[in-house]
PDB file of C-alpha atoms in Angstrom:
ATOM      1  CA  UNK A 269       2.336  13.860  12.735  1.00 37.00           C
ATOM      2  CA  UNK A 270       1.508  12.112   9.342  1.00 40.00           C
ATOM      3  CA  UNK A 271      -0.533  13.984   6.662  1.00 41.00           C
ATOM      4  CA  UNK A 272      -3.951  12.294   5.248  1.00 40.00           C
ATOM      5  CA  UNK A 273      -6.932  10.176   6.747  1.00 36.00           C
ATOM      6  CA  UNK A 274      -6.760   7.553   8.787  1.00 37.00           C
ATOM      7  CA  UNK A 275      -9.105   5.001   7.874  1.00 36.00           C
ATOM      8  CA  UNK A 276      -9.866   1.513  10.328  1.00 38.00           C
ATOM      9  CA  UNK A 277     -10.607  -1.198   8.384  1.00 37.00           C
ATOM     10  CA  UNK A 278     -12.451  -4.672  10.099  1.00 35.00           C
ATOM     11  CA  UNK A 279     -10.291  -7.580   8.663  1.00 35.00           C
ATOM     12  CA  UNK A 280     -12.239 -10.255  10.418  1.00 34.00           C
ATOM     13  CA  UNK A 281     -13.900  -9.791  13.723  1.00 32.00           C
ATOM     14  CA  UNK A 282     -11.491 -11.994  16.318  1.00 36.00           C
ATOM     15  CA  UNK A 283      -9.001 -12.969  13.734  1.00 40.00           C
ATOM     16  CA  UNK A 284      -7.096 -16.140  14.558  1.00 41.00           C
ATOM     17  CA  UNK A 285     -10.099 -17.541  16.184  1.00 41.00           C
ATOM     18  CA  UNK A 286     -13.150 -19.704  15.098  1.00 41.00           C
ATOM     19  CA  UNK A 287     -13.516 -17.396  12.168  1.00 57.00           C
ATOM     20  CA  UNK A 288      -9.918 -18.342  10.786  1.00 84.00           C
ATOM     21  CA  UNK A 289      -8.065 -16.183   8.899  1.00 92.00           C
ATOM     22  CA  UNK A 290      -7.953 -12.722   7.866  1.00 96.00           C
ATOM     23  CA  UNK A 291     -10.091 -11.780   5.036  1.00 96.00           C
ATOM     24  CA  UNK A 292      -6.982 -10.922   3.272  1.00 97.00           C
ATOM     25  CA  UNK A 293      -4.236 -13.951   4.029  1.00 96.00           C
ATOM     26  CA  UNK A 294      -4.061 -14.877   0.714  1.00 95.00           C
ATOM     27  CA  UNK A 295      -2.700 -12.176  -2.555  1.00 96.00           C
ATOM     28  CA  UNK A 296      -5.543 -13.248  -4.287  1.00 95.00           C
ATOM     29  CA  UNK A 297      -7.720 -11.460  -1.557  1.00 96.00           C
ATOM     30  CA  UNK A 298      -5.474  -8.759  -0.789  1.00 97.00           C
ATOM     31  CA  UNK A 299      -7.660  -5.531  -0.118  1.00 97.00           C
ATOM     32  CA  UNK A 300      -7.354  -2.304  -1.625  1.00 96.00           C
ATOM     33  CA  UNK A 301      -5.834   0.808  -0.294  1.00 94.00           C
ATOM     34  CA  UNK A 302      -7.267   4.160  -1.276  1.00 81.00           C
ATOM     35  CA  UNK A 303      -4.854   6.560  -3.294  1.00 71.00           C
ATOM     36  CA  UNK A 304      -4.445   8.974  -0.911  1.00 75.00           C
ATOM     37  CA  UNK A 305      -2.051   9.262   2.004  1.00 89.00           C
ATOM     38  CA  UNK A 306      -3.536   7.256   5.144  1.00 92.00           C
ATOM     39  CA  UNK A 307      -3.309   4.605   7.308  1.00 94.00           C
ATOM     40  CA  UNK A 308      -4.915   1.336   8.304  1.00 94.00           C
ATOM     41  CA  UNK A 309      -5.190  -1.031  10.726  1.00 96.00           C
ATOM     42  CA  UNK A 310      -4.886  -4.909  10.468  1.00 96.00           C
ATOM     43  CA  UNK A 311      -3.765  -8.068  12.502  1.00 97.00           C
ATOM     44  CA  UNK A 312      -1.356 -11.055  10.967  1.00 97.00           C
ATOM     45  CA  UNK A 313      -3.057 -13.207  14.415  1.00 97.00           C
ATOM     46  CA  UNK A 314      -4.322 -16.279  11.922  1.00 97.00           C
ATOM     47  CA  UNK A 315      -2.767 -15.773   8.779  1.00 97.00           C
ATOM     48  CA  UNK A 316      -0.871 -17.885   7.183  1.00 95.00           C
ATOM     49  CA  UNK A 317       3.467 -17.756   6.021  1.00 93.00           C
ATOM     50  CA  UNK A 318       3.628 -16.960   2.130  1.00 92.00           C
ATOM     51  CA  UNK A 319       6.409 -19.369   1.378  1.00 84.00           C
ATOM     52  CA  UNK A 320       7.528 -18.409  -1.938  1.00 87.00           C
ATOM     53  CA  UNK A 321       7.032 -14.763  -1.876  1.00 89.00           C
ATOM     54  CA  UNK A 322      10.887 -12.643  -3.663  1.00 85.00           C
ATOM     55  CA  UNK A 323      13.002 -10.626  -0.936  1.00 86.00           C
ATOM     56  CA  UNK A 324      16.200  -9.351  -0.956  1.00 85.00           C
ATOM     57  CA  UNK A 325      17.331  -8.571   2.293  1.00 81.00           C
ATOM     58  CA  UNK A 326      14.532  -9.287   4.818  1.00 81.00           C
ATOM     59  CA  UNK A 327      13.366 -13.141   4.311  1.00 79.00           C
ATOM     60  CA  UNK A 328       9.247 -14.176   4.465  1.00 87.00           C
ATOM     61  CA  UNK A 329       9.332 -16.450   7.516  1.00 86.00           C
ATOM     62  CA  UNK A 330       6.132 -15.602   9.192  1.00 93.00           C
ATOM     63  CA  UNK A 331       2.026 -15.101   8.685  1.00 96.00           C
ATOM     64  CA  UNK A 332       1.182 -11.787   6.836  1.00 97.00           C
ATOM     65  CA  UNK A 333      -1.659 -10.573   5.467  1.00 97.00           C
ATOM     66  CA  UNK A 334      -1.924  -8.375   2.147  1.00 97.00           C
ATOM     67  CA  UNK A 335      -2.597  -4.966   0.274  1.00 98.00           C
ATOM     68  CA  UNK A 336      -2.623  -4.012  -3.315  1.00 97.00           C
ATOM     69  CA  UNK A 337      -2.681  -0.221  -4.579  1.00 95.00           C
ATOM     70  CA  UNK A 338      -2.424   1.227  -7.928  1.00 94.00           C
ATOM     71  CA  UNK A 339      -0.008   3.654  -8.405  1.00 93.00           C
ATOM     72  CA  UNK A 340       0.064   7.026  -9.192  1.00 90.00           C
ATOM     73  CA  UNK A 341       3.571   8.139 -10.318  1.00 89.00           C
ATOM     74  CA  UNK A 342       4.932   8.536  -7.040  1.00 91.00           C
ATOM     75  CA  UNK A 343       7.325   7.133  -4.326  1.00 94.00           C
ATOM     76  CA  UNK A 344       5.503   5.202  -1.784  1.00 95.00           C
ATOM     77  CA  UNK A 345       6.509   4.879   1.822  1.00 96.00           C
ATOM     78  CA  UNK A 346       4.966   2.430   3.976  1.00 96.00           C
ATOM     79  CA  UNK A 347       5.663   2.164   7.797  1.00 96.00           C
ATOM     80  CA  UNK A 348       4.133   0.248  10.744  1.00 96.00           C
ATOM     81  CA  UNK A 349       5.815   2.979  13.391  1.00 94.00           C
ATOM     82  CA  UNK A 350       2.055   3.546  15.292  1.00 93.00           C
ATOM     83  CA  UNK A 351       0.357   3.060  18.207  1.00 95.00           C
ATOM     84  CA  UNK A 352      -1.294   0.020  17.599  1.00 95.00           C
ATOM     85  CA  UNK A 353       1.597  -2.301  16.452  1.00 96.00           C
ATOM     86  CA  UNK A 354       2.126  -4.486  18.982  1.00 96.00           C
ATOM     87  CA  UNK A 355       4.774  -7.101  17.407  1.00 95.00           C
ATOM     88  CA  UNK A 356       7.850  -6.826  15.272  1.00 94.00           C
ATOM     89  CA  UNK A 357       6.950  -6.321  11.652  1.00 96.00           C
ATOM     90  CA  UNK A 358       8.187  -6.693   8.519  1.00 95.00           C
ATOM     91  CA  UNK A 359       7.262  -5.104   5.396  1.00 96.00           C
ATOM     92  CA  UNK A 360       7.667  -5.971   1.542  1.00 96.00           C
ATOM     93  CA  UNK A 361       6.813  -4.363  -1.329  1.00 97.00           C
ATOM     94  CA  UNK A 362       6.173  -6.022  -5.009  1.00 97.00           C
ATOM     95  CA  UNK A 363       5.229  -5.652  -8.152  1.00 96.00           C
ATOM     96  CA  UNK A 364       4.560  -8.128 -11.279  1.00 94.00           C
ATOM     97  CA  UNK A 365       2.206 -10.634  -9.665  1.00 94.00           C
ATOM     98  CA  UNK A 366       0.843 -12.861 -12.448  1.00 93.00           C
ATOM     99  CA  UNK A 367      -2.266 -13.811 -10.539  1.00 91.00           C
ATOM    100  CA  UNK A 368      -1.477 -17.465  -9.363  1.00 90.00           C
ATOM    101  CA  UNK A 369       2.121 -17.588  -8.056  1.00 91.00           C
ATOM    102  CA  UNK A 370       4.325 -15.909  -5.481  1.00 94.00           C
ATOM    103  CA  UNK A 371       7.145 -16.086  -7.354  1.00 92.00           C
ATOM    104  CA  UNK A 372       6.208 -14.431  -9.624  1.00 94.00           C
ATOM    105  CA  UNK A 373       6.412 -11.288  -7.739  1.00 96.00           C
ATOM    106  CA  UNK A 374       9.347  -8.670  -8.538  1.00 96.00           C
ATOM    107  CA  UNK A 375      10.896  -7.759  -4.790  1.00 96.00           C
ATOM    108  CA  UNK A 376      10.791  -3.609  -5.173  1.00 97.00           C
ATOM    109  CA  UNK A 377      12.046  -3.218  -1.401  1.00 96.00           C
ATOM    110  CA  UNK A 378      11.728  -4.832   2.202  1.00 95.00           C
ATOM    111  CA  UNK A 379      12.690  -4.103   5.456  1.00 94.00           C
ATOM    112  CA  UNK A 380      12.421  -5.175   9.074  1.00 92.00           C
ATOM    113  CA  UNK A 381      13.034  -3.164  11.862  1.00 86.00           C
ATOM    114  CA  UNK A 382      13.714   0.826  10.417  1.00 81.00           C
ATOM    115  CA  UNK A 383      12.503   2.247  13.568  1.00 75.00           C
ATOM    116  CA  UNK A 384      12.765  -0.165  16.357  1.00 80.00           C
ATOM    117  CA  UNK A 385      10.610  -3.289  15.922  1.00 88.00           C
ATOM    118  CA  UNK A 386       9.025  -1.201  13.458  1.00 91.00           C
ATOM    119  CA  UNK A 387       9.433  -1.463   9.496  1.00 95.00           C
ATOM    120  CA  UNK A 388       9.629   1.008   6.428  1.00 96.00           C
ATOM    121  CA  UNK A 389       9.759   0.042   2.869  1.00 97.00           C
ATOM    122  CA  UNK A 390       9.545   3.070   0.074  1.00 96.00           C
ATOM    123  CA  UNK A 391       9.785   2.750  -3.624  1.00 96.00           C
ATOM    124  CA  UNK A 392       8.874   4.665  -6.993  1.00 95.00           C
ATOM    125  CA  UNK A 393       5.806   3.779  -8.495  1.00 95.00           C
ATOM    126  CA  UNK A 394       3.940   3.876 -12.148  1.00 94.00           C
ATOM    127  CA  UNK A 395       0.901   5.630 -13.023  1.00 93.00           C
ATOM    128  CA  UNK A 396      -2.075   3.080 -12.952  1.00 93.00           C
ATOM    129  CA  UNK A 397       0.492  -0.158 -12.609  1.00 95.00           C
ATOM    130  CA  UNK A 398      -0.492  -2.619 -10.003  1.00 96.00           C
ATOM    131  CA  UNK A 399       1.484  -3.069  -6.331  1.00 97.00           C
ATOM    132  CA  UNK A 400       1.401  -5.315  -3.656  1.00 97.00           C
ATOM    133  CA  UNK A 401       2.364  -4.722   0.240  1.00 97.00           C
ATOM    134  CA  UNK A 402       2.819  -7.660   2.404  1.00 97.00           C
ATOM    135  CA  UNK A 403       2.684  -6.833   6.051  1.00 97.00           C
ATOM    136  CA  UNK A 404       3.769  -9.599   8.288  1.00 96.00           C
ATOM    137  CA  UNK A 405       6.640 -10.342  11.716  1.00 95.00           C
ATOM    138  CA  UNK A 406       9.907 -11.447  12.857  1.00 94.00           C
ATOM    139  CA  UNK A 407      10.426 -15.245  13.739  1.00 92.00           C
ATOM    140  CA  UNK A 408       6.723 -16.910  13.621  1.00 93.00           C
ATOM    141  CA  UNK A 409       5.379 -13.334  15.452  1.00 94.00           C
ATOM    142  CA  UNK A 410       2.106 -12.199  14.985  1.00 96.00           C
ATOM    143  CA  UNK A 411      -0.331  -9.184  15.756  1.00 97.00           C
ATOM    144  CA  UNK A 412      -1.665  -6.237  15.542  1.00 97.00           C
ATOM    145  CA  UNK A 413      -0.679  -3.651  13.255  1.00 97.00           C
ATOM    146  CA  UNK A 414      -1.061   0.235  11.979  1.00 97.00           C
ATOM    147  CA  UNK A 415      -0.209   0.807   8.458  1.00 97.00           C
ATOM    148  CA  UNK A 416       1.064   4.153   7.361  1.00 96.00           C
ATOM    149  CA  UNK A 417       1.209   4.910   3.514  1.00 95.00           C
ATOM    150  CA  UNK A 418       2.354   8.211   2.039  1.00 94.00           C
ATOM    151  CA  UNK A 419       2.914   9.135  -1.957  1.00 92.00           C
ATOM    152  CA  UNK A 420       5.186  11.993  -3.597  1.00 91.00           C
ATOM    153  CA  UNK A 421       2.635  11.525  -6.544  1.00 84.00           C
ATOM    154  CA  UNK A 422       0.682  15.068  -7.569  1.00 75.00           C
ATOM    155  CA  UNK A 423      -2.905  13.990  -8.400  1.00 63.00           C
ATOM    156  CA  UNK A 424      -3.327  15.566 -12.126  1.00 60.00           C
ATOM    157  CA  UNK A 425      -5.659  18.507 -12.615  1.00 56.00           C
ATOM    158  CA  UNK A 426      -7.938  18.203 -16.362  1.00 60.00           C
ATOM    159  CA  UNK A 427      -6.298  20.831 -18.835  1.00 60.00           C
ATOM    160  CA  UNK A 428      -8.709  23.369 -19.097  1.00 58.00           C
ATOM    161  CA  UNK A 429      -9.986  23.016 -15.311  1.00 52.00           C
ATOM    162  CA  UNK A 430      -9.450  25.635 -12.586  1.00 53.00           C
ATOM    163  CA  UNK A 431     -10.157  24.382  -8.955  1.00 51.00           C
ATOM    164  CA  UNK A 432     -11.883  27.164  -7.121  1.00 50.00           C
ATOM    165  CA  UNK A 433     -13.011  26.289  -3.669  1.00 49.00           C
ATOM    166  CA  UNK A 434     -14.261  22.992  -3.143  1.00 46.00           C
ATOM    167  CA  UNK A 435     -15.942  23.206  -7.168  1.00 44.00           C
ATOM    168  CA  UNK A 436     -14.336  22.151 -10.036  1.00 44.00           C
ATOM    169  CA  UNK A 437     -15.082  24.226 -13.074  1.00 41.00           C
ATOM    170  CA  UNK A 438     -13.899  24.157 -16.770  1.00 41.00           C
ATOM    171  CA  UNK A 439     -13.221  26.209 -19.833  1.00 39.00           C
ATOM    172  CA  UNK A 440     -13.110  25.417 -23.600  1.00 42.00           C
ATOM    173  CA  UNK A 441     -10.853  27.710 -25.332  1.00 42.00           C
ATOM    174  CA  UNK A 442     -12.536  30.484 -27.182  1.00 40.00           C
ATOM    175  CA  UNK A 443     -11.386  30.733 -30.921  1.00 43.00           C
ATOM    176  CA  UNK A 444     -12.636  34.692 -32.272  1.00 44.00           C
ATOM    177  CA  UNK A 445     -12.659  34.897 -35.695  1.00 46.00           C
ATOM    178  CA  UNK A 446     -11.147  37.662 -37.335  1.00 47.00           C
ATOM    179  CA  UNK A 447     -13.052  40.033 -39.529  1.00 51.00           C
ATOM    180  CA  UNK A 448     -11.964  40.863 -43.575  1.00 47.00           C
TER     181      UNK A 448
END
């Protein structure tokens, strides 16, 4: 069972029909994962391929959709092994993008088919530098997805700050003077 929240996220009601694409078809529109461990849902059904995009081992050859997360000073896993993926994915993970072309992109890992028709990508991140995830299939495929992310990353507690409970409280060191 994976750790975190799941959170569902409506890409575009009836994607791949009369409303076109999904909202996030293009890297310029890629939408924003939350940095904490979770999962989301999505569809490729209307995107379009992103010719261009880096990969080593696992080549861009059909319609994905895309994700951008900041990261946190972690490794990142990312996996589409859930219930609702109902295609063979493939996953790629990037870093570098210089806001108007693909190839721009630095290829950080990519994978298709770790567990079955399911993929996994994982790579070491950098505290507040920008990432990409492109989620798309094998051979012009298409569908429905789930998106599982996880990070080793420890979210930094203030100096000075205890966490007690659910309250967040903080002390100022204390400096006595000393008497003559």
């Amino acid at each position: 069972m994976r750790k975190g929240i799941s959170i569902a996220v409506v890409l575009a009601a009836h994607a791949g029909t009369a409303l076109g694409a999904p909202v996030n078809d293009l890297i310029g529109d890629a939408l924003s994962l939350p940095p904490f461990d979770g999962g989301i849902t999505g569809t490729t059904v209307g995107a379009t391929t992103d010719s261009g995009a880096p990969w080593t081992t696992t080549y861009v050859s059909s319609p994905g959709i895309w994700y951008t997360f900041q990261g946190a000073g972690g490794t990142v896993t990312f996996d589409t092994d859930g219930p609702g993926t109902d295609f063979d994915t493939k996953l790629h993970g990037y870093t570098d993008y210089d806001g108007s072309n693909l190839a721009s992109l630095s290829i950080l890992d990519d994978n298709d088919d770790t567990v079955g028709l399911r993929s996994e990508i994982s790579f070491a991140t950098t505290f507040g530098q920008d990432y990409w995830v492109l989620v798309s299939g094998f051979g012009g495929a298409t569908g429905n997805f789930d998106l599982n992310f996880s990070s080793t990353a420890v979210v930094p507690v203030p100096a000075g700050a205890l966490l007690l409970g659910t309250a967040l409280i903080g002390f100022a060191g204390v400096r006595r003077r000393r008497k003559v």
